[in-house]
Short mmCIF file of C-alpha atoms and ligand atoms in Angstrom, two decimals:
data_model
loop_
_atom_site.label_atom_id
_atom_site.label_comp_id
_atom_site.label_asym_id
_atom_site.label_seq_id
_atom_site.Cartn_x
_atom_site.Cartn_y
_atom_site.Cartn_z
CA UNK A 1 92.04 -60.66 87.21
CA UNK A 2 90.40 -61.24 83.65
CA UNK A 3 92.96 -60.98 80.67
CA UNK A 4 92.54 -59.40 77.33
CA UNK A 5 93.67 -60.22 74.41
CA UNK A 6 96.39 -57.74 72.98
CA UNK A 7 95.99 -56.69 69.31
CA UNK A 8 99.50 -58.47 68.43
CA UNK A 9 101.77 -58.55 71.38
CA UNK A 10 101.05 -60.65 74.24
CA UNK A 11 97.70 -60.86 76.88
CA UNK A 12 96.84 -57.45 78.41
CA UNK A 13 96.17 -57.53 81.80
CA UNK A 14 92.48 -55.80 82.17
CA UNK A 15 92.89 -54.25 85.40
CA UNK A 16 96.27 -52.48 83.73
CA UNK A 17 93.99 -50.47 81.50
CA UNK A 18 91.70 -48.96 84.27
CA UNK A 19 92.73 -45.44 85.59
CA UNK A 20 92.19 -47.17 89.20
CA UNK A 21 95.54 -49.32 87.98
CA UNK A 22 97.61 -46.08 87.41
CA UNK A 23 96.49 -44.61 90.45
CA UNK A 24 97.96 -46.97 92.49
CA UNK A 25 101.10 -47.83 90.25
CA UNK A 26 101.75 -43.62 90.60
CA UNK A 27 101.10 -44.07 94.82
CA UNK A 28 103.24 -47.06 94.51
CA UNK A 29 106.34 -45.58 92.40
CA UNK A 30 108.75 -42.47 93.32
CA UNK A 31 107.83 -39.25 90.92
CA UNK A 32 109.30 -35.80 91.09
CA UNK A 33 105.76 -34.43 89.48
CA UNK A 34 105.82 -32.44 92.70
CA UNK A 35 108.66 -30.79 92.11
CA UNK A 36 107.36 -29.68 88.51
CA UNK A 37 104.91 -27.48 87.22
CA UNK A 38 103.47 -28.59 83.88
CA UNK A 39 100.09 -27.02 82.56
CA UNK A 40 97.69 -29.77 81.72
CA UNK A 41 98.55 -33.33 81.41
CA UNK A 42 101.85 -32.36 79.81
CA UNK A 43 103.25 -35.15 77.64
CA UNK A 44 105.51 -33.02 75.60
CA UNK A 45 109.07 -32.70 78.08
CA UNK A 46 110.60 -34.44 75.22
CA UNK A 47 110.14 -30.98 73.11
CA UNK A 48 110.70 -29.00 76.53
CA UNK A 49 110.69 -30.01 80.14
CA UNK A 50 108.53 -28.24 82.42
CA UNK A 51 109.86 -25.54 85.04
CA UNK A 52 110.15 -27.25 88.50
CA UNK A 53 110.69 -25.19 91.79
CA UNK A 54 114.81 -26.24 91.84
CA UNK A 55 115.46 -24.46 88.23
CA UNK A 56 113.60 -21.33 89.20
CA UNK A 57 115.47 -21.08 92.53
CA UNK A 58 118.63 -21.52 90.90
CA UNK A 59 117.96 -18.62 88.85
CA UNK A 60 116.82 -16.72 91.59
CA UNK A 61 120.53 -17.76 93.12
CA UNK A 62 122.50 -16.35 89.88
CA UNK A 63 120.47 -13.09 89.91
CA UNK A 64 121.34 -12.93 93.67
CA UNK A 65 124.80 -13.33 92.98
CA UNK A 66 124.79 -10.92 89.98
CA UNK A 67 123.61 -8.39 92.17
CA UNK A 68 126.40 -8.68 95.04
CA UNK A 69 129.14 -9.75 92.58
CA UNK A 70 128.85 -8.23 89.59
CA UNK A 71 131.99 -8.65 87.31
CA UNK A 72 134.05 -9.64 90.14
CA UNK A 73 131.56 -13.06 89.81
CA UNK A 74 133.78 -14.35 87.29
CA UNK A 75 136.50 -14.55 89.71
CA UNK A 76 134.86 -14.65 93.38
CA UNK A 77 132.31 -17.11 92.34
CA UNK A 78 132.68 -20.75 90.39
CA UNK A 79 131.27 -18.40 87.10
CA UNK A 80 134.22 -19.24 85.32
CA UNK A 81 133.76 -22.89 85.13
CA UNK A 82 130.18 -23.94 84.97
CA UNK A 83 130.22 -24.89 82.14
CA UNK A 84 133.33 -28.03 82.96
CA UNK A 85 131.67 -28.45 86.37
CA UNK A 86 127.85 -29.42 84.85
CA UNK A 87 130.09 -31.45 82.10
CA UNK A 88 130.95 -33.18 85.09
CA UNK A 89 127.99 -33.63 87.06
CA UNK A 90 126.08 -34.87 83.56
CA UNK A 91 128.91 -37.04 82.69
CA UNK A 92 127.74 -40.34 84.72
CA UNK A 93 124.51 -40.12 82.55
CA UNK A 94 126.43 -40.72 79.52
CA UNK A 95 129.40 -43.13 80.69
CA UNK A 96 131.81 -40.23 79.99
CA UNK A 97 135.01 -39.48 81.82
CA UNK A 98 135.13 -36.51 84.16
CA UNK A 99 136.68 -34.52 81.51
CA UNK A 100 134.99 -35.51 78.56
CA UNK A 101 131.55 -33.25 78.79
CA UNK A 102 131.38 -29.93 79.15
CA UNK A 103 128.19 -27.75 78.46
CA UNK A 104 128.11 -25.21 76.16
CA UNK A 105 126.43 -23.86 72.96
CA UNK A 106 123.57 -25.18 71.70
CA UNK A 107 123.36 -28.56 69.72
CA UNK A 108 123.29 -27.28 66.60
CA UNK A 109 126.07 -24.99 66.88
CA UNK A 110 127.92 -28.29 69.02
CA UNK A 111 126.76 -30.39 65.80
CA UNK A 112 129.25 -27.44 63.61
CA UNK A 113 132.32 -27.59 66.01
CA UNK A 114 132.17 -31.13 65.84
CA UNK A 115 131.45 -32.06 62.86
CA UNK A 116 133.96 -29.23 61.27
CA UNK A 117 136.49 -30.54 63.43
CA UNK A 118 136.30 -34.01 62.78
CA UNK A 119 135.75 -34.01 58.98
CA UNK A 120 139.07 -32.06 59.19
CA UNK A 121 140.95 -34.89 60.92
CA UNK A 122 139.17 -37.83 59.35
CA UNK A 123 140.63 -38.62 55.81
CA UNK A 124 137.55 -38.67 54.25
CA UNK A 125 135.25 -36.38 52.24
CA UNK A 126 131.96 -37.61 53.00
CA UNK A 127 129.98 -37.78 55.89
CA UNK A 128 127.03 -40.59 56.47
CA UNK A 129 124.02 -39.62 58.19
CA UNK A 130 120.04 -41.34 57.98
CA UNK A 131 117.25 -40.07 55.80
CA UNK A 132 115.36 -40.07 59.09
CA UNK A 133 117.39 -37.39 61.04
CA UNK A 134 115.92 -33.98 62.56
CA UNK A 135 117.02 -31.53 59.59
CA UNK A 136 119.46 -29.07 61.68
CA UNK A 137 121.60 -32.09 62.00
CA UNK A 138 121.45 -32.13 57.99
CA UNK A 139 122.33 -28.01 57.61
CA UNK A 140 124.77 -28.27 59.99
CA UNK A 141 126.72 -31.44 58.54
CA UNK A 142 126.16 -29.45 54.72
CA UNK A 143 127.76 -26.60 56.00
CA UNK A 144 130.82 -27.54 57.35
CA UNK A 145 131.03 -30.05 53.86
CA UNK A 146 131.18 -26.68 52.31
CA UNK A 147 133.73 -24.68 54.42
CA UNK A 148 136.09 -28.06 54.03
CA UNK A 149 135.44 -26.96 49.71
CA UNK A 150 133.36 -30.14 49.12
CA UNK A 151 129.91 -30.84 47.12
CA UNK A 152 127.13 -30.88 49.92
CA UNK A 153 125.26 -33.62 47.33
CA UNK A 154 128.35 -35.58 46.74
CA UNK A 155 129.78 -35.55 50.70
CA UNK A 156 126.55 -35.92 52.53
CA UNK A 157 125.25 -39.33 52.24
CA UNK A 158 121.80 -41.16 53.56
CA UNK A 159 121.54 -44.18 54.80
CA UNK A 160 117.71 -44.95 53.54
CA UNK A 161 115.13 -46.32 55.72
CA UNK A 162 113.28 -49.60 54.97
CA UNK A 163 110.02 -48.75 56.67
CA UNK A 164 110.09 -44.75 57.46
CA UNK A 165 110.25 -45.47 60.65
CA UNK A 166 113.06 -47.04 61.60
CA UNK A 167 117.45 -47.09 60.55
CA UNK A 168 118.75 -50.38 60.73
CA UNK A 169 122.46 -50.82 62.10
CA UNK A 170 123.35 -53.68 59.39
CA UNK A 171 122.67 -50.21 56.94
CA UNK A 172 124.93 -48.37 58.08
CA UNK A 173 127.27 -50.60 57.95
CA UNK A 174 126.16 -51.41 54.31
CA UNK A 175 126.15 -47.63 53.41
CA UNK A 176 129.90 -48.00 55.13
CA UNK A 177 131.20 -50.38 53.09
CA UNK A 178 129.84 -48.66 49.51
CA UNK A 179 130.99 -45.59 50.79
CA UNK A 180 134.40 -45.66 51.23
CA UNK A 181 134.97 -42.05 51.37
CA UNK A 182 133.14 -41.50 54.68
CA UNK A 183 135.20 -40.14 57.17
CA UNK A 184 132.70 -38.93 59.85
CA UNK A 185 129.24 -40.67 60.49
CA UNK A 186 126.67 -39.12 62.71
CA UNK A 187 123.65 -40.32 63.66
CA UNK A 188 121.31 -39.82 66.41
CA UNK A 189 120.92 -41.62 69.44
CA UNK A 190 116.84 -42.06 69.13
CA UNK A 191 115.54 -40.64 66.10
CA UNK A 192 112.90 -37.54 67.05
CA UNK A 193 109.87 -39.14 64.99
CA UNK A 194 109.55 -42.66 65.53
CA UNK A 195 111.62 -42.75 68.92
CA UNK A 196 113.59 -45.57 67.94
CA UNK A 197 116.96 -46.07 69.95
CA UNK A 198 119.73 -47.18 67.86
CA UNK A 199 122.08 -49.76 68.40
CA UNK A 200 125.32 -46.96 69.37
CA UNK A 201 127.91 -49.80 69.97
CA UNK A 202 127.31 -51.31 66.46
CA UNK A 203 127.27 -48.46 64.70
CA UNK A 204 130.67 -47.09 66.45
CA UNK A 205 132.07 -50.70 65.83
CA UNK A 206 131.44 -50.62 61.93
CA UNK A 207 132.35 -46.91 61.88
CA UNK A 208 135.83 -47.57 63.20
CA UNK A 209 136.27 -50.93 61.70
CA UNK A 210 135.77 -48.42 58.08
CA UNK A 211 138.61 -45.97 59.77
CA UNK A 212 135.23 -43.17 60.60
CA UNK A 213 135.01 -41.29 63.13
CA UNK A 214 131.64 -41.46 64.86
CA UNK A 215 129.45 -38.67 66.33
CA UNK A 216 125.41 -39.18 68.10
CA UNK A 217 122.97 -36.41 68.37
CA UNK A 218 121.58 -37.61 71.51
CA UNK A 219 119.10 -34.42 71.86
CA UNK A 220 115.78 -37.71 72.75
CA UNK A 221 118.18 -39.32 74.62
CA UNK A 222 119.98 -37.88 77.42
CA UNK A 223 118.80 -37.40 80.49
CA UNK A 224 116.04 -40.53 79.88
CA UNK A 225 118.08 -43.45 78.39
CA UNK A 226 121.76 -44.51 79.80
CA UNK A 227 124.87 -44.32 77.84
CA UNK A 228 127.86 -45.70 77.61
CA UNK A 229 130.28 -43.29 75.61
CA UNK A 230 133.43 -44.11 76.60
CA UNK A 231 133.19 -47.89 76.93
CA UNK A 232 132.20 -47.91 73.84
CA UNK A 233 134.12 -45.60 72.32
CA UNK A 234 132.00 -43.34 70.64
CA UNK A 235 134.13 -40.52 68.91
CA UNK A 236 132.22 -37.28 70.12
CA UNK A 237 128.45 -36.22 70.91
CA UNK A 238 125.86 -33.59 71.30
CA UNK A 239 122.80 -32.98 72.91
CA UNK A 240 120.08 -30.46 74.39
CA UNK A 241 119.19 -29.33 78.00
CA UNK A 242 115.77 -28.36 77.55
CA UNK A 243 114.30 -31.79 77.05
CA UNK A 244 114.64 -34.07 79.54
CA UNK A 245 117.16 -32.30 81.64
CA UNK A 246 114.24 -29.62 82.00
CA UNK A 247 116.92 -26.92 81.83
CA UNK A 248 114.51 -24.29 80.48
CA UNK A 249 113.51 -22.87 76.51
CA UNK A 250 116.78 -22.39 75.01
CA UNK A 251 118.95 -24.53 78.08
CA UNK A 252 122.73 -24.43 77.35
CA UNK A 253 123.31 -27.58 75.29
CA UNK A 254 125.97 -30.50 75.80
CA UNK A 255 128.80 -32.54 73.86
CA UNK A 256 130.52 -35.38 74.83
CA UNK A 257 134.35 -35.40 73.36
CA UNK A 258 136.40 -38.81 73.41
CA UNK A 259 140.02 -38.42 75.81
CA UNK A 260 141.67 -39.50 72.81
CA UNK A 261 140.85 -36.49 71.00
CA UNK A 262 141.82 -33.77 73.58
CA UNK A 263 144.24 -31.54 72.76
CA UNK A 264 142.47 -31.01 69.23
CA UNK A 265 142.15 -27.88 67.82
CA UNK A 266 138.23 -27.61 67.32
CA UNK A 267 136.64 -25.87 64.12
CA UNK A 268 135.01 -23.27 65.93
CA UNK A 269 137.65 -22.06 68.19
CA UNK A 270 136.81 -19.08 70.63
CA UNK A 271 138.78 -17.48 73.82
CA UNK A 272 136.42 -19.70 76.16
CA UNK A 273 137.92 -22.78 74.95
CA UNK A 274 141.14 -22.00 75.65
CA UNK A 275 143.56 -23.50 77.94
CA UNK A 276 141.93 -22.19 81.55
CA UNK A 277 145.41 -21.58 83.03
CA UNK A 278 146.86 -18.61 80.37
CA UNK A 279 143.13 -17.48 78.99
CA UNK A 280 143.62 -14.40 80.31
CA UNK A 281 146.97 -13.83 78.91
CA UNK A 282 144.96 -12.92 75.99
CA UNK A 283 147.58 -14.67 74.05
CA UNK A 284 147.15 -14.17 70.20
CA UNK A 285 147.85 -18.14 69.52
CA UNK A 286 144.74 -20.03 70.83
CA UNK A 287 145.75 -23.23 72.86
CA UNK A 288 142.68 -25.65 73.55
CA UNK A 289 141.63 -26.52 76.86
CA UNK A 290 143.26 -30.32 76.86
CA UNK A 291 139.69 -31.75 77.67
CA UNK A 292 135.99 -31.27 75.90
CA UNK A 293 135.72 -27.87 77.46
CA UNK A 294 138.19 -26.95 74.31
CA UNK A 295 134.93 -26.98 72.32
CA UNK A 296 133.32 -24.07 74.76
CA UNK A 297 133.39 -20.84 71.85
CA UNK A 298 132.26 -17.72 73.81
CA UNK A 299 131.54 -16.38 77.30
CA UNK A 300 128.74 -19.13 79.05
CA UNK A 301 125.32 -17.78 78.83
CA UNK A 302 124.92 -18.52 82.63
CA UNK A 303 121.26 -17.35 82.60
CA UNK A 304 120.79 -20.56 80.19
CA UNK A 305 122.54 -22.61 82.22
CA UNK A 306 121.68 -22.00 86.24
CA UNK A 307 118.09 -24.12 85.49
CA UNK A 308 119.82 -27.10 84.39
CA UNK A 309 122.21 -26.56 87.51
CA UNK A 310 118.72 -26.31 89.98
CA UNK A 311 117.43 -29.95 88.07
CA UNK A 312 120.96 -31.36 88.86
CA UNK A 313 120.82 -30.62 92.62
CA UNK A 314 116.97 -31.80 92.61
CA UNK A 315 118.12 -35.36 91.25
CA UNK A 316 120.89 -35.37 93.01
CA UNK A 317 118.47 -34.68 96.49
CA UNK A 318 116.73 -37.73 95.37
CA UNK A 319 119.56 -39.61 94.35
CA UNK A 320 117.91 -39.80 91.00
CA UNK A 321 119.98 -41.87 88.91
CA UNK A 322 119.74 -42.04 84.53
CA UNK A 323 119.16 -45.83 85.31
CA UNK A 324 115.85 -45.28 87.68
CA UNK A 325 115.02 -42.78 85.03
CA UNK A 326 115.36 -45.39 82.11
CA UNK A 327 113.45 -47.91 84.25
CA UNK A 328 110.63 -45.46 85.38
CA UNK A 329 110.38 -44.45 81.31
CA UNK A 330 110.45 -47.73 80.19
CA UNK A 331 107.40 -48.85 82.28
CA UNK A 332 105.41 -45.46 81.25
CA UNK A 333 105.97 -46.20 77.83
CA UNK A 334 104.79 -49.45 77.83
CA UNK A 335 101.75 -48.77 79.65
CA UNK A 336 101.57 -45.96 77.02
CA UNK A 337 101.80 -48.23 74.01
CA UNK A 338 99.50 -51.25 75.76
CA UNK A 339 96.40 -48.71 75.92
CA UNK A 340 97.20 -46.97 72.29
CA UNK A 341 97.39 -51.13 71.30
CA UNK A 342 93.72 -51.68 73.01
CA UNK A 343 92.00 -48.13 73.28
CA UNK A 344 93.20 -47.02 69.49
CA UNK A 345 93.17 -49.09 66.86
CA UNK A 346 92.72 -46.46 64.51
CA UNK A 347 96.77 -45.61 65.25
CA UNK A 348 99.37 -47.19 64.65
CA UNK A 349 102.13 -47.62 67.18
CA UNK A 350 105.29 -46.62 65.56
CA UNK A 351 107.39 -46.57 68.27
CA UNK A 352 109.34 -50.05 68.75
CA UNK A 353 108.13 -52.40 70.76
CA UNK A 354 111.42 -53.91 71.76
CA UNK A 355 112.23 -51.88 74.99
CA UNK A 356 115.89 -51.80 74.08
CA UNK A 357 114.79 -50.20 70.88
CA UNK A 358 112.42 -47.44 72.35
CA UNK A 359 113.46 -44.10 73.77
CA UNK A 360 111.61 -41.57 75.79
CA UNK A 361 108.74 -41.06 73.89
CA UNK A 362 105.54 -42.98 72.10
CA UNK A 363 104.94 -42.48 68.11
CA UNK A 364 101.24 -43.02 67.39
CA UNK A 365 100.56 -42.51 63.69
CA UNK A 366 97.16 -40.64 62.12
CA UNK A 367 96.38 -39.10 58.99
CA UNK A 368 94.57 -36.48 61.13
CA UNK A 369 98.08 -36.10 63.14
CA UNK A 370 98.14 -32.10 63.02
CA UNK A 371 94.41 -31.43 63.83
CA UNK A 372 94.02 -33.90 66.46
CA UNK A 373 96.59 -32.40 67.83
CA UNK A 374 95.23 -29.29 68.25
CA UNK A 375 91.85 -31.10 69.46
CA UNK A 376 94.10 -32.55 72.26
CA UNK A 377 95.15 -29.22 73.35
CA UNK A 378 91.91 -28.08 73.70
CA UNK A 379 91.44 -30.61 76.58
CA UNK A 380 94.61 -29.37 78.02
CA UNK A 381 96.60 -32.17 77.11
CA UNK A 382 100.10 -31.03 75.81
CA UNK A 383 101.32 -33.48 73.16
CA UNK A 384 103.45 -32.70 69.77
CA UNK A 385 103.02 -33.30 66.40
CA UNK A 386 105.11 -34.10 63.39
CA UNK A 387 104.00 -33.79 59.72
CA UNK A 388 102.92 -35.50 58.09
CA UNK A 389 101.05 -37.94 60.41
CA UNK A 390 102.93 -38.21 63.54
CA UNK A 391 101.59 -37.62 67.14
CA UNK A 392 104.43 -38.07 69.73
CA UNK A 393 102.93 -38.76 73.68
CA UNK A 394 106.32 -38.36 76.01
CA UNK A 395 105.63 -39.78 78.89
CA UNK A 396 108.99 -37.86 80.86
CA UNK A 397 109.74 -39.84 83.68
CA UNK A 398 110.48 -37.24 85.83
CA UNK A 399 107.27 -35.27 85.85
CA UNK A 400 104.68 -38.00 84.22
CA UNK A 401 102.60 -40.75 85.52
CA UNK A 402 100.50 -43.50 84.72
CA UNK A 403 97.57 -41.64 85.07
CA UNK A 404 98.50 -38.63 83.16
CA UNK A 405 99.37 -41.53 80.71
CA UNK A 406 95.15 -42.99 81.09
CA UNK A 407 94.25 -39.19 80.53
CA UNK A 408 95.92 -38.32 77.77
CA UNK A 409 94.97 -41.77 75.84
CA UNK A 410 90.89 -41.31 77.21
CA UNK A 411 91.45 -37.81 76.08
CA UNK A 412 92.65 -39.09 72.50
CA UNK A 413 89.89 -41.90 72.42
CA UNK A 414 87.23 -38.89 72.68
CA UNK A 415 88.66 -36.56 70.06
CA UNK A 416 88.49 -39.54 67.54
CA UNK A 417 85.04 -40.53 68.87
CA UNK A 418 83.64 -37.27 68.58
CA UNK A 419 85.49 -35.69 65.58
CA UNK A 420 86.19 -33.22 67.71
CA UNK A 421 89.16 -32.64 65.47
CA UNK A 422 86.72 -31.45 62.54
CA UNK A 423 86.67 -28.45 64.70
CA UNK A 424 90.55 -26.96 63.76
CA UNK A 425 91.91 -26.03 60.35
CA UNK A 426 94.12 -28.15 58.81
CA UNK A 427 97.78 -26.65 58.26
CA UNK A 428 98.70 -24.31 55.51
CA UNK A 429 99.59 -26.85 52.36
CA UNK A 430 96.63 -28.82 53.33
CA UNK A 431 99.17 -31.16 55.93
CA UNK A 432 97.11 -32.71 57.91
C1 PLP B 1 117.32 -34.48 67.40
C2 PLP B 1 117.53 -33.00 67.44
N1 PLP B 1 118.69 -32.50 67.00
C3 PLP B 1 118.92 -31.18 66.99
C4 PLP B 1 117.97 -30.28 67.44
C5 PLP B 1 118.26 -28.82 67.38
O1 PLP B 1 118.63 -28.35 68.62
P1 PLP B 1 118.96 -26.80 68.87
O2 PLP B 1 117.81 -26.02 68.36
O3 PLP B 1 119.04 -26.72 70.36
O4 PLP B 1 120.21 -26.47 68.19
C6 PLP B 1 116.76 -30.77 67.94
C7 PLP B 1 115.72 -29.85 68.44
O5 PLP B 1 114.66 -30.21 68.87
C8 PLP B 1 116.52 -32.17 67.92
O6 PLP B 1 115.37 -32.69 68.33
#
């Protein structure tokens, strides 16, 4: 085996960069691509998953039941609590307790309750949060400054990056210690541009050793990279189920609430997060559930929520576990970032190369970011784009391989070879 030299990182093995490599690492490795149904070389499950057979039949199941049950579902079926019972199948991913998930909402509207309900408990007035974030995280945390009568430009405060790319631990603790006002930091678990993991024990440590509470938006990270909430002690969380939980456009979301807050009354308080026992008392005081489910607001969208129940059963047929997940990703991503290193020098890898700093997906960087992705999709392969410059290649591990992972990066070589990206119009504004 002849070795290449790597740009900066160490030799490349040659073979590794020949599709005939990532045939045989994909016959070699378990994959549930079979069980998915992804048009194209599909590198985007980190916007949304693909359908796979389990999520439609479990859909097909609901309707089924619908049909025979109708209302009396709620009571002669397990309606009533799906939304505890996938809390506590998703729990393991994220080192929770049993009673410490539920699903529910969406993250943005988790990102409110939470936020609202923590800001009220905290004693401070501000809440930290990284120039970096995805911007619903940003409207969300400005709102509920306003509903507590504070100054959205005096109580929301950034912690800057140094490089654009990238939010450095030792900054937040920095931005801690000038702030002393901050009662509730929240920051994401992997930020959505560069796909940089953060370091979620340190930040929790310095947040609690400045008397914060501590919230992660872990939309890029569950499902693909392990946690650890309650071990570490991380305050609350939120997250998405139509990434890599493949739980359909518009999937139920998640949130992650610490034992030691149960028994909180949350911001957003609605009859489904009520004490399970006396709901249907129809009391006029509202008692919270004395778990996470607490932060549940209205009736369960079940029709949102029976796909992520099919993808549960499918890794649980497999005995799919978040670790094999994190260790299939990790290798994909890699093998991702050693071709962009050797077949495109004209990107820049943005992504960290640390793998305990890397989430689910692969930054590459290009001024030409929006067209070429549009020149990509006209070879069928499915990959997302973030102005200005960013092209993001998600290599899911449940549905991805290494040779989707040589396509898409041949595919990319080719567009920039041939200009084929000359073809498309540049955004509105000029973005390219
Ligand atoms: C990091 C992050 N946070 C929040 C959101 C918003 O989620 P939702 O639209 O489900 O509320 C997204 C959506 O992609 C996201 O990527």
């Amino acid at each position: 085996m002849t070795e290449t030299p790597g740009e900066d990182g160490p030799d490349i093995d040659a073979d590794r960069l020949t599709r005939e490599w990532a045939e045989r690492r994909d016959a070699d490795a378990w994959s549930l691509a079979n069980a998915f149904d992804a048009p194209g070389t599909y590198l985007e499950g980190n916007s949304l998953g693909p359908i796979s057979d389990h999520a439609e039949a479990a859909v097909g199941d609901l309707l089924a039941e619908w049909r025979d049950l109708a209302v009396e579902g709620w009571s002669d079926s397990d309606w009533f609590e799906w939304g505890e019972r996938l809390g506590t199948r998703i729990a393991p991913m994220v080192g929770a307790r049993d009673d410490e998930v539920v699903c529910a909402n969406s993250t943005t509207v988790n990102l409110h309750t939470l936020v609202g309900t923590f800001l009220r408990e905290s004693d401070g007035a501000e809440v930290l949060v990284n120039e970096l974030d995805f911007p619903s995280d940003h409207y969300a945390v400005r709102a509920q400054l306003r509903e507590r009568g504070l100054d959205p430009d005096d109580g929301l405060v950034q912690v800057a990056s140094r490089d654009g790319r990238t939010i450095r631990a030792a900054d937040v603790e920095a931005a801690l210690e000038a702030n002393p006002e901050v009662g509730v930091v929240v920051m994401p678990s992997v930020l959505y541009r560069s796909g940089q993991l953060l370091d979620i024990p340190a930040i929790t440590e310095a947040a609690h050793a400045h008397d914060a509470l501590v919230g992660f938006d872990c939309a890029h990270s569950v499902g693909v990279v392990p946690h650890e909430f309650a071990d570490v002690g991380v305050d609350f969380a939120v997250w998405c189920g139509y990434k890599y939980l493949n739980g359909g456009p518009g999937a139920v979301a998640g949130l992650y609430v610490n034992r030691r807050h149960h028994g909180t009354t949350p911001s957003l308080t609605g009859w489904w997060g009520h004490d399970k026992e006396t709901q249907f008392e129809m009391n006029e005081r509202f008692t919270p559930a004395d778990s996470a489910g607490a932060w549940q607001i209205g009736t369960p969208p079940l029709l949102a929520m029976a796909p992520l129940r099919g993808v549960l059963d499918l890794f649980d047929e497999h005995d799919v576990t978040v670790a094999a997940l994190r260790e299939r990703s990790l290798a994909l991503t890699d093998y991702c970032i050693d071709l962009a290193d050797e077949r495109l020098p004209e990107c820049d890898v943005a992504a960290p190369r640390a793998p305990d700093e890397r989430g689910g997906h692969v930054a590459l960087e290009h001024p030409e970011a929006y067209r070429i992705g549009e020149a990509l999709q006209a070879r069928d392969v499915v990959v997302d784009v973030r102005p200005p410059d960013v092209v993001r290649l998600c290599p899911a591990p449940t549905h991805v391989g290494f040779a989707d992972v040589f396509d898409a990066v041949a595919a990319l070589r080719a567009v920039l070879d041939g200009e084929e990206y000359e073809q498309f119009d540049a955004p509105d504004g000029g973005v390219t």
